Tab-separated table of C-alpha atoms and ligand atoms in Angstrom:
chain	number	residue	atom	x	y	z
Q	1	MET	CA	20.134	-29.120	-12.035
Q	2	SER	CA	17.278	-31.202	-13.378
Q	3	SER	CA	13.963	-29.480	-12.883
Q	4	LYS	CA	10.571	-29.607	-14.538
Q	5	ILE	CA	10.819	-25.832	-14.876
Q	6	LYS	CA	12.449	-24.946	-18.200
Q	7	LYS	CA	11.040	-21.514	-18.927
Q	8	ILE	CA	10.520	-18.780	-16.336
Q	9	ALA	CA	8.726	-15.478	-16.905
Q	10	VAL	CA	9.234	-12.264	-14.967
Q	11	LEU	CA	6.882	-9.290	-14.633
Q	12	THR	CA	6.513	-6.118	-12.588
Q	13	SER	CA	3.045	-5.230	-11.370
Q	14	GLY	CA	1.211	-2.564	-9.355
Q	15	GLY	CA	3.023	0.526	-8.073
Q	16	ASP	CA	6.614	0.804	-9.302
Q	17	SER	CA	9.557	1.113	-6.948
Q	18	PRO	CA	13.301	1.709	-7.301
Q	19	GLY	CA	15.138	-1.611	-7.464
Q	20	MET	CA	12.600	-3.339	-9.714
Q	21	ASN	CA	15.031	-3.201	-12.638
Q	22	ALA	CA	17.807	-4.657	-10.530
Q	23	ALA	CA	15.446	-7.503	-9.595
Q	24	ILE	CA	14.478	-8.105	-13.246
Q	25	ARG	CA	18.179	-8.204	-14.114
Q	26	SER	CA	18.837	-10.679	-11.354
Q	27	VAL	CA	16.019	-13.014	-12.437
Q	28	VAL	CA	17.132	-12.874	-16.080
Q	29	ARG	CA	20.813	-13.451	-15.271
Q	30	THR	CA	20.060	-16.268	-12.827
Q	31	CYS	CA	17.984	-17.988	-15.507
Q	32	ALA	CA	20.900	-17.618	-17.944
Q	33	TYR	CA	23.304	-18.988	-15.333
Q	34	MET	CA	21.010	-21.949	-14.612
Q	35	LYS	CA	20.451	-22.471	-18.339
Q	36	VAL	CA	16.684	-22.047	-18.280
Q	37	ASP	CA	14.812	-19.818	-20.715
Q	38	CYS	CA	13.597	-16.462	-19.482
Q	39	ILE	CA	10.665	-14.457	-20.822
Q	40	ALA	CA	9.815	-10.879	-19.929
Q	41	ILE	CA	6.142	-10.024	-19.560
Q	42	TYR	CA	5.421	-6.345	-20.248
Q	43	ARG	CA	2.787	-4.232	-18.424
Q	44	GLY	CA	2.094	-6.604	-15.557
Q	45	TYR	CA	-0.937	-8.887	-15.685
Q	46	GLN	CA	-2.346	-6.858	-18.593
Q	47	GLY	CA	0.599	-7.944	-20.724
Q	48	MET	CA	0.173	-11.505	-19.492
Q	49	ILE	CA	-3.420	-11.531	-20.734
Q	50	GLU	CA	-2.397	-9.999	-24.056
Q	51	GLY	CA	0.698	-12.182	-24.547
Q	52	ASP	CA	3.038	-9.192	-24.515
Q	53	PHE	CA	6.158	-11.331	-24.077
Q	54	LYS	CA	9.815	-11.086	-25.068
Q	55	SER	CA	12.687	-13.563	-24.783
Q	56	MET	CA	15.477	-12.347	-22.538
Q	57	ASP	CA	19.110	-13.315	-22.329
Q	58	ALA	CA	21.862	-12.126	-20.026
Q	59	ARG	CA	22.650	-9.178	-22.323
Q	60	SER	CA	19.024	-7.983	-22.475
Q	61	VAL	CA	19.447	-6.496	-19.023
Q	62	ASN	CA	22.698	-4.596	-19.523
Q	63	ASN	CA	22.856	-1.158	-17.898
Q	64	ILE	CA	19.592	-1.301	-15.994
Q	65	ILE	CA	20.798	-2.009	-12.444
Q	66	ASN	CA	21.113	1.741	-11.819
Q	67	LYS	CA	17.756	2.764	-13.332
Q	68	GLY	CA	14.621	3.674	-11.387
Q	69	GLY	CA	11.140	2.557	-12.470
Q	70	THR	CA	10.767	-0.659	-14.447
Q	71	ILE	CA	11.859	-1.387	-18.022
Q	72	LEU	CA	9.013	-3.918	-18.254
Q	73	LYS	CA	6.460	-1.197	-17.388
Q	74	SER	CA	3.814	-1.779	-14.806
Q	75	ALA	CA	0.056	-1.648	-15.027
Q	76	ARG	CA	-3.051	-2.106	-12.992
Q	77	CYS	CA	-5.221	-4.757	-14.632
Q	78	ASN	CA	-8.845	-5.230	-13.651
Q	79	ASP	CA	-9.360	-8.181	-16.026
Q	80	PHE	CA	-6.934	-10.261	-13.966
Q	81	ARG	CA	-9.355	-9.946	-11.052
Q	82	THR	CA	-11.881	-12.035	-13.024
Q	83	PRO	CA	-11.725	-15.807	-13.714
Q	84	GLU	CA	-12.125	-15.074	-17.448
Q	85	GLY	CA	-9.149	-12.721	-17.440
Q	86	ARG	CA	-6.983	-15.197	-15.564
Q	87	LYS	CA	-8.009	-17.950	-18.027
Q	88	MET	CA	-6.783	-15.760	-20.899
Q	89	ALA	CA	-3.528	-15.196	-19.020
Q	90	HIS	CA	-3.121	-18.930	-18.441
Q	91	ASP	CA	-3.774	-19.672	-22.109
Q	92	GLN	CA	-1.071	-17.190	-23.113
Q	93	LEU	CA	1.463	-18.669	-20.691
Q	94	VAL	CA	0.765	-22.213	-21.902
Q	95	LYS	CA	0.957	-21.112	-25.540
Q	96	ALA	CA	4.386	-19.582	-24.905
Q	97	GLY	CA	5.584	-22.711	-23.054
Q	98	ILE	CA	6.113	-20.787	-19.798
Q	99	ASP	CA	6.296	-23.079	-16.740
Q	100	ALA	CA	6.458	-20.527	-13.891
Q	101	PHE	CA	6.634	-16.806	-13.198
Q	102	VAL	CA	8.262	-14.380	-10.809
Q	103	VAL	CA	6.124	-11.340	-9.989
Q	104	ILE	CA	7.754	-8.230	-8.573
Q	105	GLY	CA	5.126	-6.057	-6.890
Q	106	GLY	CA	3.082	-5.336	-3.792
Q	107	ASP	CA	0.337	-7.162	-1.939
Q	108	GLY	CA	-2.245	-6.675	-4.707
Q	109	SER	CA	0.068	-8.339	-7.226
Q	110	PHE	CA	0.724	-11.134	-4.748
Q	111	THR	CA	-3.000	-11.669	-4.193
Q	112	GLY	CA	-3.459	-12.068	-7.957
Q	113	ALA	CA	-0.517	-14.503	-8.119
Q	114	MET	CA	-1.846	-16.561	-5.230
Q	115	ILE	CA	-5.326	-16.872	-6.736
Q	116	PHE	CA	-3.801	-17.799	-10.100
Q	117	ASN	CA	-1.606	-20.417	-8.456
Q	118	LYS	CA	-4.605	-21.968	-6.694
Q	119	GLU	CA	-6.726	-22.026	-9.849
Q	120	TYR	CA	-4.120	-23.453	-12.212
Q	121	ASP	CA	-1.515	-25.004	-9.909
Q	122	PHE	CA	0.899	-22.688	-11.709
Q	123	PRO	CA	4.273	-22.122	-9.968
Q	124	VAL	CA	4.733	-18.515	-8.811
Q	125	ILE	CA	7.207	-16.690	-6.600
Q	126	GLY	CA	6.863	-13.073	-5.434
Q	127	ILE	CA	9.508	-10.420	-4.874
Q	128	PRO	CA	8.266	-7.527	-2.713
Q	129	GLY	CA	8.705	-4.283	-4.663
Q	130	THR	CA	7.123	-1.313	-2.911
Q	131	ILE	CA	8.496	1.776	-1.217
Q	132	ASP	CA	6.062	1.506	1.710
Q	133	ASN	CA	7.804	-1.438	3.423
Q	134	ASP	CA	4.384	-2.762	4.382
Q	135	ILE	CA	4.743	-6.437	3.518
Q	136	PHE	CA	4.860	-9.108	6.189
Q	137	GLY	CA	7.726	-11.621	5.957
Q	138	THR	CA	10.491	-9.208	5.021
Q	139	THR	CA	12.274	-6.546	7.031
Q	140	PHE	CA	12.835	-4.535	3.856
Q	141	THR	CA	10.908	-4.285	0.602
Q	142	LEU	CA	12.652	-3.223	-2.599
Q	143	GLY	CA	12.626	0.538	-2.964
Q	144	PHE	CA	12.123	1.432	0.687
Q	145	ASP	CA	15.752	2.326	1.312
Q	146	THR	CA	15.951	4.431	-1.853
Q	147	ALA	CA	12.726	6.245	-0.956
Q	148	LEU	CA	14.116	7.008	2.500
Q	149	ASN	CA	17.254	8.481	0.995
Q	150	THR	CA	15.186	10.597	-1.377
Q	151	VAL	CA	12.992	11.874	1.442
Q	152	VAL	CA	15.967	12.670	3.688
Q	153	GLU	CA	17.683	14.546	0.865
Q	154	CYS	CA	14.547	16.624	0.282
Q	155	ILE	CA	14.117	17.368	3.978
Q	156	ASP	CA	17.759	18.458	4.239
Q	157	LYS	CA	17.044	21.000	1.503
Q	158	ILE	CA	13.819	22.128	3.113
Q	159	ARG	CA	15.711	22.590	6.381
Q	160	ASP	CA	18.079	25.041	4.685
Q	161	THR	CA	15.241	27.336	3.747
Q	162	ALA	CA	13.370	26.692	7.024
Q	163	SER	CA	16.314	27.832	9.100
Q	164	SER	CA	17.075	30.829	6.892
Q	165	HIS	CA	13.565	32.159	7.494
Q	166	ASN	CA	12.802	30.756	10.964
Q	167	ARG	CA	9.959	28.770	9.556
Q	168	LEU	CA	8.030	25.693	10.515
Q	169	PHE	CA	7.578	23.179	7.710
Q	170	PHE	CA	5.052	20.382	7.513
Q	171	VAL	CA	6.411	17.811	5.073
Q	172	GLU	CA	3.983	15.165	3.854
Q	173	VAL	CA	5.514	11.829	2.881
Q	174	MET	CA	3.980	8.636	1.483
Q	175	GLY	CA	2.367	6.159	3.862
Q	176	ARG	CA	-1.423	5.834	3.847
Q	177	ASP	CA	-1.553	2.876	6.177
Q	178	VAL	CA	1.954	2.612	7.548
Q	179	GLY	CA	4.444	5.145	8.884
Q	180	HIS	CA	7.726	3.382	8.080
Q	181	ILE	CA	8.909	6.070	5.652
Q	182	ALA	CA	7.851	8.917	7.947
Q	183	LEU	CA	9.441	7.447	11.059
Q	184	ASN	CA	12.753	6.406	9.512
Q	185	ALA	CA	13.179	9.502	7.369
Q	186	GLY	CA	12.074	11.647	10.307
Q	187	VAL	CA	14.790	10.238	12.535
Q	188	GLY	CA	17.330	10.348	9.706
Q	189	ALA	CA	16.573	13.977	8.890
Q	190	GLY	CA	16.223	15.137	12.502
Q	191	ALA	CA	12.552	16.102	12.375
Q	192	GLU	CA	11.012	17.724	15.447
Q	193	GLU	CA	7.803	15.708	15.229
Q	194	ILE	CA	6.700	12.693	13.222
Q	195	LEU	CA	3.007	11.984	12.670
Q	196	ILE	CA	2.261	8.399	11.624
Q	197	PRO	CA	-0.893	6.320	11.086
Q	198	GLU	CA	0.062	3.870	13.850
Q	199	GLU	CA	-0.057	6.457	16.638
Q	200	ASN	CA	-2.349	9.334	17.407
Q	201	LEU	CA	-0.288	11.846	19.327
Q	202	GLY	CA	-3.141	14.328	19.426
Q	203	LEU	CA	-3.087	17.921	18.307
Q	204	ASP	CA	-2.527	19.275	21.830
Q	205	ARG	CA	0.657	17.271	22.119
Q	206	LEU	CA	1.819	18.665	18.765
Q	207	LEU	CA	1.187	22.246	19.861
Q	208	GLU	CA	2.926	21.601	23.186
Q	209	SER	CA	5.933	20.154	21.452
Q	210	LEU	CA	6.174	23.035	18.973
Q	211	LYS	CA	5.862	25.560	21.790
Q	212	ARG	CA	8.638	23.833	23.722
Q	213	SER	CA	10.762	23.685	20.625
Q	214	LYS	CA	10.442	27.450	20.128
Q	215	GLU	CA	11.149	28.145	23.804
Q	216	SER	CA	14.244	25.941	23.757
Q	217	GLY	CA	15.727	28.233	21.140
Q	218	LYS	CA	15.187	26.246	17.950
Q	219	SER	CA	14.939	28.649	15.069
Q	220	SER	CA	13.152	26.314	12.669
Q	221	SER	CA	11.218	23.099	12.811
Q	222	ILE	CA	10.361	20.231	10.512
Q	223	VAL	CA	7.311	18.079	11.149
Q	224	ILE	CA	6.983	14.923	9.045
Q	225	VAL	CA	3.421	13.853	8.327
Q	226	ALA	CA	2.605	10.460	6.810
Q	227	GLU	CA	-0.340	10.640	4.378
Q	228	GLY	CA	-2.501	8.498	6.644
Q	229	ASP	CA	-1.698	10.130	9.973
Q	230	LYS	CA	-4.432	9.966	12.585
Q	231	SER	CA	-4.666	13.648	13.561
Q	232	GLY	CA	-7.838	13.865	11.490
Q	233	LYS	CA	-6.381	16.786	9.529
Q	234	ASN	CA	-4.513	16.799	6.272
Q	235	VAL	CA	-1.237	18.629	6.036
Q	236	PHE	CA	-2.832	21.921	4.905
Q	237	GLU	CA	-5.408	21.809	7.684
Q	238	LEU	CA	-2.574	21.166	10.139
Q	239	LYS	CA	-0.829	24.293	8.894
Q	240	GLU	CA	-3.982	26.374	9.477
Q	241	TYR	CA	-4.523	24.829	12.892
Q	242	VAL	CA	-0.986	25.577	14.066
Q	243	GLU	CA	-1.003	29.119	12.643
Q	244	GLU	CA	-4.249	29.784	14.474
Q	245	HIS	CA	-3.043	28.399	17.814
Q	246	LEU	CA	0.624	29.356	17.632
Q	247	PRO	CA	0.835	32.630	15.685
Q	248	ILE	CA	4.569	32.844	16.501
Q	249	TYR	CA	5.112	30.336	13.741
Q	250	ASP	CA	5.350	31.098	10.044
Q	251	VAL	CA	4.218	27.753	8.608
Q	252	ARG	CA	4.843	26.236	5.167
Q	253	VAL	CA	3.770	22.947	3.646
Q	254	SER	CA	5.664	20.676	1.300
Q	255	VAL	CA	4.088	17.549	-0.211
Q	256	LEU	CA	6.842	15.340	-1.597
Q	257	GLY	CA	4.514	13.160	-3.699
Q	258	HIS	CA	5.675	10.934	-6.518
Q	259	MET	CA	9.306	11.968	-6.459
Q	260	GLN	CA	9.573	9.491	-3.564
Q	261	ARG	CA	9.023	6.601	-5.972
Q	262	GLY	CA	11.612	7.636	-8.523
Q	263	GLY	CA	15.345	7.836	-8.878
Q	264	ALA	CA	18.283	5.482	-9.088
Q	265	PRO	CA	18.087	2.681	-6.545
Q	266	SER	CA	20.423	2.865	-3.552
Q	267	CYS	CA	23.236	0.343	-3.276
Q	268	PHE	CA	21.250	-1.411	-0.544
Q	269	ASP	CA	18.259	-1.895	-2.866
Q	270	ARG	CA	20.475	-3.090	-5.745
Q	271	VAL	CA	22.129	-5.705	-3.565
Q	272	LEU	CA	18.800	-6.756	-2.064
Q	273	ALA	CA	17.236	-7.055	-5.532
Q	274	SER	CA	20.157	-9.157	-6.764
Q	275	ARG	CA	19.872	-11.513	-3.815
Q	276	MET	CA	16.097	-11.801	-4.072
Q	277	GLY	CA	16.151	-12.517	-7.817
Q	278	VAL	CA	18.615	-15.385	-7.375
Q	279	LYS	CA	16.501	-16.894	-4.601
Q	280	ALA	CA	13.279	-16.561	-6.596
Q	281	VAL	CA	14.653	-18.532	-9.560
Q	282	GLU	CA	16.350	-21.111	-7.342
Q	283	ALA	CA	13.115	-21.673	-5.412
Q	284	LEU	CA	11.170	-22.293	-8.625
Q	285	LEU	CA	13.802	-24.713	-9.909
Q	286	GLU	CA	13.574	-26.585	-6.606
Q	287	GLY	CA	9.852	-27.050	-7.204
Q	288	LYS	CA	8.713	-24.455	-4.662
Q	289	THR	CA	5.705	-22.252	-5.302
Q	290	SER	CA	3.382	-19.583	-3.883
Q	291	LEU	CA	6.159	-18.124	-1.760
Q	292	MET	CA	7.534	-14.634	-1.336
Q	293	VAL	CA	11.233	-13.933	-1.099
Q	294	GLY	CA	12.163	-11.697	1.826
Q	295	ILE	CA	15.061	-10.662	3.990
Q	296	GLN	CA	15.073	-11.279	7.737
Q	297	ASP	CA	18.137	-10.981	10.000
Q	298	ASN	CA	20.132	-10.383	6.816
Q	299	LYS	CA	19.196	-13.831	5.492
Q	300	ILE	CA	17.154	-14.347	2.368
Q	301	THR	CA	13.977	-16.167	3.355
Q	302	LEU	CA	10.805	-17.606	1.847
Q	303	THR	CA	7.354	-16.913	3.310
Q	304	PRO	CA	4.040	-18.295	2.009
Q	305	ILE	CA	2.484	-15.555	-0.133
Q	306	GLU	CA	-0.768	-15.990	1.746
Q	307	LYS	CA	0.954	-15.072	5.019
Q	308	ALA	CA	2.759	-12.150	3.400
Q	309	ILE	CA	-0.562	-10.732	2.232
Q	310	LYS	CA	-2.527	-11.321	5.407
Q	311	GLY	CA	0.162	-10.473	7.945
Q	312	HIS	CA	0.770	-6.948	9.164
Q	313	THR	CA	4.050	-5.151	9.525
Q	314	LYS	CA	4.633	-3.485	12.869
Q	315	ILE	CA	6.023	-0.039	13.426
Q	316	ASP	CA	9.370	-0.085	15.218
Q	317	LYS	CA	8.509	1.021	18.780
Q	318	GLU	CA	12.157	1.309	19.688
Q	319	LEU	CA	12.650	3.775	16.852
Q	320	ILE	CA	9.668	5.814	18.092
Q	321	ARG	CA	11.389	5.981	21.499
Q	322	VAL	CA	14.657	7.048	19.856
Q	323	SER	CA	12.855	9.774	17.923
Q	324	GLU	CA	11.286	11.071	21.142
Q	325	ILE	CA	14.678	11.241	22.836
Q	326	MET	CA	16.236	12.969	19.821
Q	327	THR	CA	13.669	15.762	19.831
Q	328	THR	CA	14.431	16.779	23.417
C	1	ADP	P1	0.356	-3.572	-5.705
C	1	ADP	O1	0.847	-4.868	-6.225
C	1	ADP	O2	1.418	-2.492	-5.762
C	1	ADP	O3	-0.281	-3.721	-4.328
C	1	ADP	P2	-2.320	-3.313	-6.936
C	1	ADP	O4	-3.053	-3.473	-5.654
C	1	ADP	O5	-2.768	-2.275	-7.888
C	1	ADP	O6	-0.751	-3.006	-6.715
C	1	ADP	O7	-2.341	-4.715	-7.674
C	1	ADP	C1	-1.693	-4.882	-8.922
C	1	ADP	C2	-2.498	-5.801	-9.796
C	1	ADP	O8	-2.631	-7.099	-9.178
C	1	ADP	C3	-3.936	-5.374	-10.036
C	1	ADP	O9	-4.022	-4.396	-11.055
C	1	ADP	C4	-4.582	-6.675	-10.476
C	1	ADP	O10	-4.263	-6.976	-11.804
C	1	ADP	C5	-3.866	-7.686	-9.571
C	1	ADP	N1	-4.700	-7.948	-8.388
C	1	ADP	C6	-4.809	-7.208	-7.253
C	1	ADP	N2	-5.735	-7.744	-6.422
C	1	ADP	C7	-6.217	-8.840	-7.043
C	1	ADP	C8	-7.208	-9.830	-6.719
C	1	ADP	N3	-7.880	-9.776	-5.567
C	1	ADP	N4	-7.446	-10.813	-7.610
C	1	ADP	C9	-6.765	-10.874	-8.772
C	1	ADP	N5	-5.834	-9.984	-9.134
C	1	ADP	C10	-5.557	-8.983	-8.294
């Protein structure tokens, strides 16, 4: 293939997610396959500004497909938010002969890439790497499936102790603005209630539901609470509220926290990462730019980065209905 793009860089930026390594591997191997040079940029945009680069070949990414986190490290970089910082980054890329880059990250990283592309007409493609699944233009982001599996595994364990002691557990999961993890993991783990930022069920409804649950003979209950739920109470305040209004319950709280980001990527995320990496490199070689790779209807797609950043993902109403039926 004859393309103006001869050297492609890859970086991970912002919050890490499982599957980032599989995506790095895919970008590096696709470059090798297409016979274009590949450069790794360490520590996100910070490493770009500092010229923290390393040449990669197909063997540089052996044995990483199964690893969580990112071998390239990630960083948050305030200098990249300034024109001066981006100028330094551009100078470093030009000095190293880099013609284009693939950034694996979330909407902040994409915003930086889009601004950079506009300022320097520099070819960029984004791969959505975030466990929150909150990026428009893709049904799944890299890491979401793995995070769900982690959460479900934890809830299964919590359920063992909950049922042994007839307890009610509030389990807080990640999701400040979106409830995709809470809703999917809640259905997958058979939670009695799921509190998400998109819907305010109200505290009365929660108490009602817990009362009914007890009366129907359930010996234990799990309530999943997304970080950003709209009850107006955090998970510890919810515990106090329920204990005060429903003293029949012995309530415990579990905050899953950062373990949701870690761990070996699921097979789904590895396959998705492999497909996205191939598409990202191919798009650059075809002269495309400022696009994000996504998956929709099981097809790999390209969406303008601007739309991906500005668009909003919607919670799956059908899944909310299913969860309501399941908790009967
Ligand atoms: P994520 O990509 O996971 O959403 P952040 O929001 O922290 O994570 O963004 C990652 C990095 O992207 C930031 O540290 C910064 O370097 C860059 N970035 C984010 N927003 C902008 C912006 N408005 N302009 C330039 N760079 C940005």
